[in-house]
CSV table of C-alpha atoms in Angstrom, one decimal:
chain,number,residue,atom,x,y,z
A,1183,UNK,CA,-5.7,-1.0,-6.8
A,1184,UNK,CA,-8.4,1.7,-6.7
A,1185,UNK,CA,-6.6,4.4,-8.7
A,1186,UNK,CA,-7.3,8.3,-7.3
A,1187,UNK,CA,-6.3,11.0,-8.2
A,1188,UNK,CA,-7.5,14.8,-6.8
A,1189,UNK,CA,-4.7,17.6,-6.1
A,1190,UNK,CA,-3.3,17.5,-2.9
A,1191,UNK,CA,-3.7,20.6,0.1
A,1192,UNK,CA,-2.3,20.4,3.2
A,1193,UNK,CA,-2.8,19.5,6.2
A,1194,UNK,CA,-1.6,20.1,10.0
A,1195,UNK,CA,1.6,19.6,10.4
A,1196,UNK,CA,2.1,17.5,13.1
A,1197,UNK,CA,-0.7,15.8,13.6
A,1198,UNK,CA,-1.4,12.3,12.6
A,1199,UNK,CA,-4.2,12.4,9.3
A,1200,UNK,CA,-4.4,9.6,6.9
A,1201,UNK,CA,-2.1,8.6,5.7
A,1202,UNK,CA,-0.2,9.1,1.7
A,1203,UNK,CA,0.0,5.1,1.0
A,1204,UNK,CA,-3.5,4.3,2.9
A,1205,UNK,CA,-4.7,0.7,0.2
A,1206,UNK,CA,-7.5,-1.4,2.1
A,1207,UNK,CA,-6.3,-3.9,4.3
A,1208,UNK,CA,-4.8,-7.0,2.3
A,1209,UNK,CA,-7.0,-10.3,1.7
A,1210,UNK,CA,-7.2,-13.1,-0.5
A,1211,UNK,CA,-9.8,-12.5,-3.0
A,1212,UNK,CA,-12.1,-15.5,-4.1
A,1213,UNK,CA,-14.3,-15.1,-6.9
A,1214,UNK,CA,-17.1,-13.2,-5.3
A,1215,UNK,CA,-14.8,-10.7,-3.9
A,1216,UNK,CA,-14.9,-9.2,-6.4
A,1217,UNK,CA,-18.0,-7.3,-5.4
A,1218,UNK,CA,-16.3,-6.8,-1.9
A,1219,UNK,CA,-13.4,-5.0,-3.8
A,1220,UNK,CA,-15.7,-2.0,-5.5
A,1221,UNK,CA,-18.1,-1.1,-2.3
A,1222,UNK,CA,-14.3,-0.7,-0.7
A,1223,UNK,CA,-13.0,0.5,-3.3
A,1224,UNK,CA,-15.7,3.5,-2.6
A,1225,UNK,CA,-15.0,3.8,0.3
A,1226,UNK,CA,-11.6,4.4,-0.2
A,1227,UNK,CA,-12.2,6.6,-2.6
A,1228,UNK,CA,-14.3,8.5,0.1
A,1229,UNK,CA,-11.8,8.7,2.5
A,1230,UNK,CA,-8.7,9.6,1.2
A,1231,UNK,CA,-10.4,12.5,-1.0
A,1232,UNK,CA,-11.4,13.8,2.6
A,1233,UNK,CA,-7.4,13.0,3.6
A,1234,UNK,CA,-6.1,14.8,1.0
A,1235,UNK,CA,-8.9,17.9,0.6
A,1236,UNK,CA,-8.8,19.2,4.4
A,1237,UNK,CA,-6.8,20.2,7.5
A,1238,UNK,CA,-6.4,17.6,10.7
A,1239,UNK,CA,-9.4,19.6,12.9
A,1240,UNK,CA,-11.7,19.2,9.5
A,1241,UNK,CA,-11.6,15.0,9.4
A,1242,UNK,CA,-12.2,14.4,12.6
A,1243,UNK,CA,-15.6,16.8,12.4
A,1244,UNK,CA,-16.3,15.5,9.0
A,1245,UNK,CA,-15.9,11.7,11.3
A,1246,UNK,CA,-17.6,12.6,14.1
A,1247,UNK,CA,-20.8,13.7,10.7
A,1248,UNK,CA,-20.9,10.8,8.8
A,1249,UNK,CA,-19.5,8.1,11.1
A,1250,UNK,CA,-20.8,6.2,14.4
A,1251,UNK,CA,-19.7,4.9,17.6
A,1252,UNK,CA,-22.0,1.5,16.9
A,1253,UNK,CA,-23.0,-0.6,13.3
A,1254,UNK,CA,-26.4,-0.6,12.3
A,1255,UNK,CA,-28.2,-3.6,11.3
A,1256,UNK,CA,-28.6,-4.4,7.8
A,1257,UNK,CA,-32.0,-6.2,6.0
A,1258,UNK,CA,-31.0,-10.0,6.1
A,1259,UNK,CA,-31.3,-11.7,3.0
A,1260,UNK,CA,-34.4,-13.1,1.9
A,1261,UNK,CA,-33.8,-16.9,0.9
A,1262,UNK,CA,-34.1,-19.6,2.7
A,1263,UNK,CA,-30.5,-22.2,3.3
A,1264,UNK,CA,-31.3,-24.4,0.4
A,1265,UNK,CA,-30.9,-21.4,-2.4
A,1266,UNK,CA,-28.4,-19.4,-0.8
A,1267,UNK,CA,-26.2,-23.1,-1.0
A,1268,UNK,CA,-27.5,-23.2,-5.2
A,1269,UNK,CA,-26.2,-20.0,-6.2
A,1270,UNK,CA,-23.3,-20.5,-4.5
A,1271,UNK,CA,-22.4,-23.7,-6.0
A,1272,UNK,CA,-24.1,-22.3,-9.1
A,1273,UNK,CA,-21.1,-19.3,-9.2
A,1274,UNK,CA,-18.7,-21.6,-7.9
A,1275,UNK,CA,-18.9,-24.0,-11.4
A,1276,UNK,CA,-18.8,-21.4,-13.4
A,1277,UNK,CA,-16.2,-20.3,-12.1
A,1278,UNK,CA,-14.7,-23.3,-12.5
A,1279,UNK,CA,-15.2,-23.7,-15.9
A,1280,UNK,CA,-13.5,-20.4,-17.1
A,1281,UNK,CA,-10.6,-21.4,-15.1
A,1282,UNK,CA,-10.4,-24.9,-16.6
A,1283,UNK,CA,-10.9,-23.4,-20.4
A,1284,UNK,CA,-14.2,-24.8,-20.8
A,1285,UNK,CA,-16.8,-23.0,-23.3
A,1286,UNK,CA,-19.5,-21.7,-20.6
A,1287,UNK,CA,-22.6,-19.4,-21.4
A,1288,UNK,CA,-22.8,-16.2,-19.4
A,1289,UNK,CA,-23.8,-16.0,-15.2
A,1290,UNK,CA,-26.8,-13.8,-14.5
A,1291,UNK,CA,-26.7,-12.5,-11.0
A,1292,UNK,CA,-29.3,-11.2,-8.8
A,1293,UNK,CA,-29.5,-8.5,-5.8
A,1294,UNK,CA,-30.2,-12.4,-3.6
A,1295,UNK,CA,-27.7,-14.2,-5.3
A,1296,UNK,CA,-25.0,-11.8,-4.3
A,1297,UNK,CA,-26.0,-11.1,-1.4
A,1298,UNK,CA,-25.4,-15.0,-0.7
A,1299,UNK,CA,-22.3,-14.6,-2.3
A,1300,UNK,CA,-21.6,-11.8,0.5
A,1301,UNK,CA,-22.7,-14.8,3.2
A,1302,UNK,CA,-19.6,-16.8,2.4
A,1303,UNK,CA,-17.5,-13.6,2.6
A,1304,UNK,CA,-16.3,-13.4,6.7
A,1305,UNK,CA,-15.4,-9.8,5.6
A,1306,UNK,CA,-17.9,-8.9,4.6
A,1307,UNK,CA,-20.7,-10.5,5.7
A,1308,UNK,CA,-23.2,-8.6,8.5
A,1309,UNK,CA,-21.2,-5.5,6.8
A,1310,UNK,CA,-22.9,-5.0,3.1
A,1311,UNK,CA,-26.2,-5.4,1.8
A,1312,UNK,CA,-26.7,-4.8,-1.8
A,1313,UNK,CA,-29.6,-4.6,-4.6
A,1314,UNK,CA,-30.2,-3.9,-8.4
A,1315,UNK,CA,-32.0,-1.2,-9.3
A,1316,UNK,CA,-32.1,-0.9,-13.8
A,1317,UNK,CA,-28.1,-0.5,-14.0
A,1318,UNK,CA,-26.9,0.4,-10.8
A,1319,UNK,CA,-25.7,-1.3,-8.1
A,1320,UNK,CA,-26.9,0.0,-4.9
A,1321,UNK,CA,-25.1,-1.1,-1.7
A,1322,UNK,CA,-25.7,-0.9,1.9
A,1323,UNK,CA,-22.8,-1.3,4.2
A,1324,UNK,CA,-22.0,-0.7,8.1
A,1325,UNK,CA,-18.5,-1.0,7.7
A,1326,UNK,CA,-15.8,-0.4,11.0
A,1327,UNK,CA,-13.4,2.4,9.7
A,1328,UNK,CA,-10.6,0.0,10.5
A,1329,UNK,CA,-11.0,-2.3,7.2
A,1330,UNK,CA,-10.4,0.8,5.1
A,1331,UNK,CA,-7.9,2.3,7.5
A,1332,UNK,CA,-6.9,1.4,11.1
A,1333,UNK,CA,-5.0,3.8,13.3
A,1334,UNK,CA,-5.8,6.1,15.7
A,1335,UNK,CA,-8.4,8.2,13.6
A,1336,UNK,CA,-10.7,5.0,12.8
A,1337,UNK,CA,-10.7,3.3,15.5
A,1338,UNK,CA,-14.4,2.3,17.8
A,1339,UNK,CA,-16.1,4.9,14.2
A,1340,UNK,CA,-18.4,3.1,11.3
A,1341,UNK,CA,-19.0,3.8,8.7
A,1342,UNK,CA,-23.6,3.3,8.3
A,1343,UNK,CA,-24.4,4.6,4.4
A,1344,UNK,CA,-25.5,3.4,1.0
A,1345,UNK,CA,-23.6,4.2,-2.4
A,1346,UNK,CA,-25.5,4.1,-6.2
A,1347,UNK,CA,-22.6,2.7,-8.8
A,1348,UNK,CA,-22.1,1.8,-11.9
A,1349,UNK,CA,-19.7,-0.9,-12.6
A,1350,UNK,CA,-18.3,-2.6,-15.6
A,1351,UNK,CA,-14.8,-4.8,-16.2
A,1352,UNK,CA,-13.6,-4.5,-20.3
A,1353,UNK,CA,-10.2,-6.0,-20.6
A,1354,UNK,CA,-10.0,-7.0,-17.0
A,1355,UNK,CA,-10.0,-3.8,-15.8
A,1356,UNK,CA,-13.2,-3.1,-13.7
A,1357,UNK,CA,-14.4,-0.3,-13.8
A,1358,UNK,CA,-16.4,1.9,-11.2
A,1359,UNK,CA,-18.7,5.4,-11.4
A,1360,UNK,CA,-20.5,6.7,-8.1
A,1361,UNK,CA,-23.6,8.3,-9.3
A,1362,UNK,CA,-24.7,8.8,-5.6
A,1363,UNK,CA,-23.7,8.8,-2.0
A,1364,UNK,CA,-24.5,9.0,1.8
A,1365,UNK,CA,-23.5,8.5,4.7
A,1366,UNK,CA,-25.4,8.8,8.2
A,1367,UNK,CA,-28.1,9.6,6.1
A,1368,UNK,CA,-26.2,12.9,4.7
A,1369,UNK,CA,-25.0,13.7,1.6
A,1370,UNK,CA,-21.5,13.7,1.5
A,1371,UNK,CA,-19.7,17.7,1.3
A,1372,UNK,CA,-19.8,19.2,-2.4
A,1373,UNK,CA,-16.1,19.7,-2.7
A,1374,UNK,CA,-16.3,15.4,-2.2
A,1375,UNK,CA,-19.2,14.9,-4.2
A,1376,UNK,CA,-17.4,16.5,-7.1
A,1377,UNK,CA,-14.6,14.4,-6.4
A,1378,UNK,CA,-17.1,10.9,-6.7
A,1379,UNK,CA,-19.2,13.2,-9.8
A,1380,UNK,CA,-15.7,12.9,-12.1
A,1381,UNK,CA,-13.4,9.8,-10.6
A,1382,UNK,CA,-12.8,6.5,-12.1
A,1383,UNK,CA,-12.1,3.5,-9.5
A,1384,UNK,CA,-10.2,1.0,-11.9
A,1385,UNK,CA,-9.1,-2.3,-10.1
A,1386,UNK,CA,-6.8,-3.4,-11.8
A,1387,UNK,CA,-1.9,-3.3,-11.8
A,1388,UNK,CA,-1.1,-0.7,-14.5
A,1389,UNK,CA,0.8,-3.4,-16.4
A,1390,UNK,CA,-1.5,-6.1,-16.2
A,1391,UNK,CA,1.4,-8.2,-14.6
A,1392,UNK,CA,1.3,-10.2,-11.1
A,1393,UNK,CA,2.9,-8.1,-8.3
A,1394,UNK,CA,5.3,-9.6,-6.3
A,1395,UNK,CA,3.1,-8.5,-2.7
A,1396,UNK,CA,-1.1,-10.7,-4.2
A,1397,UNK,CA,-1.2,-13.4,-2.3
A,1398,UNK,CA,-2.2,-16.6,-4.4
A,1399,UNK,CA,-5.1,-16.3,-3.9
A,1400,UNK,CA,-4.4,-12.4,-6.2
A,1401,UNK,CA,-3.0,-14.5,-8.6
A,1402,UNK,CA,-5.9,-16.6,-8.7
A,1403,UNK,CA,-8.3,-13.7,-9.2
A,1404,UNK,CA,-6.4,-11.8,-11.6
A,1405,UNK,CA,-6.3,-14.6,-13.7
A,1406,UNK,CA,-10.0,-15.1,-13.3
A,1407,UNK,CA,-10.4,-11.2,-14.5
A,1408,UNK,CA,-8.6,-12.1,-17.7
A,1409,UNK,CA,-10.5,-14.6,-19.1
A,1410,UNK,CA,-14.2,-12.8,-18.6
A,1411,UNK,CA,-15.0,-10.4,-21.1
A,1412,UNK,CA,-17.3,-8.3,-19.8
A,1413,UNK,CA,-18.6,-7.8,-16.8
A,1414,UNK,CA,-22.0,-5.9,-17.3
A,1415,UNK,CA,-25.1,-4.7,-14.1
A,1416,UNK,CA,-28.7,-4.4,-16.5
A,1417,UNK,CA,-32.0,-5.5,-16.3
A,1418,UNK,CA,-32.1,-6.0,-12.7
A,1419,UNK,CA,-29.0,-8.4,-12.8
A,1420,UNK,CA,-25.6,-8.3,-13.2
A,1421,UNK,CA,-24.2,-10.7,-16.5
A,1422,UNK,CA,-20.9,-11.5,-16.1
A,1423,UNK,CA,-19.7,-13.0,-19.9
A,1424,UNK,CA,-16.6,-14.9,-20.2
A,1425,UNK,CA,-13.3,-15.1,-23.1
A,1426,UNK,CA,-14.5,-18.0,-26.0
A,1427,UNK,CA,-11.8,-20.1,-25.2
A,1428,UNK,CA,-9.0,-20.5,-27.7
A,1429,UNK,CA,-9.0,-23.4,-29.4
A,1430,UNK,CA,-5.7,-26.8,-28.4
A,1431,UNK,CA,-2.3,-26.1,-30.2
A,1432,UNK,CA,-1.9,-28.7,-32.8
A,1433,UNK,CA,0.0,-31.8,-31.8
A,1434,UNK,CA,4.0,-31.5,-32.6
A,1435,UNK,CA,5.3,-33.1,-35.6
A,1436,UNK,CA,1.2,-32.8,-36.5
A,1437,UNK,CA,0.6,-33.2,-40.1
A,1438,UNK,CA,-0.2,-30.0,-42.1
A,1439,UNK,CA,-3.3,-30.3,-44.1
A,1440,UNK,CA,-4.2,-29.2,-47.5
A,1441,UNK,CA,-1.6,-29.6,-50.9
A,1442,UNK,CA,1.1,-30.9,-50.3
A,1443,UNK,CA,0.7,-32.6,-47.1
């Protein structure tokens, strides 16, 4: 879950504004959906910052300034269908090995690999395009606002922009740092930039336990994260390193080795 902790300022009474308990719309999250969760959590954080700090009229004005009534076309994946299928198969083989507790080396993914995985997600396909520059992940997006929260202010509006983030995973916690963000080619308002600059986003449950509302895919994804030692973006690639597999427990009643065995 994306955590967010700004000081709250009041909004105009009687006006519909962003719901106080806004969360991204829940869907089953496959392994390759982690990248999508990163992007959508950054966008949700932006929306919550606006909702918490400004009035209804200002929200409407910012919506009109920083979103559009039409999507934009994003770059197309510059790989063949065969290459895309190989990337997906490589990731699936890694996921299955990790879930089975098998020994497997780190998985390195290029920007093309990440975009190949995005094509597997109906929610993200044609809405997100990723690239990796050094240790930063860059995302170009054209996303319906209803993907973040579906109510009257968001219907028929699209967020067309780009974000640059640093992402890392430690101990099952995906942490994000927003480096920069543009919407409709414009820099965000200073107060929102300040919030993004001093805030972290953490994708996990605080108690590290499965939630009763989790889907089977949510639980599977959390279980997968717990088996990952680290996720880093460095040298133009996303590198995912699994934890070493635990050794098998000795059979019940097995003889002990050593003196007196």
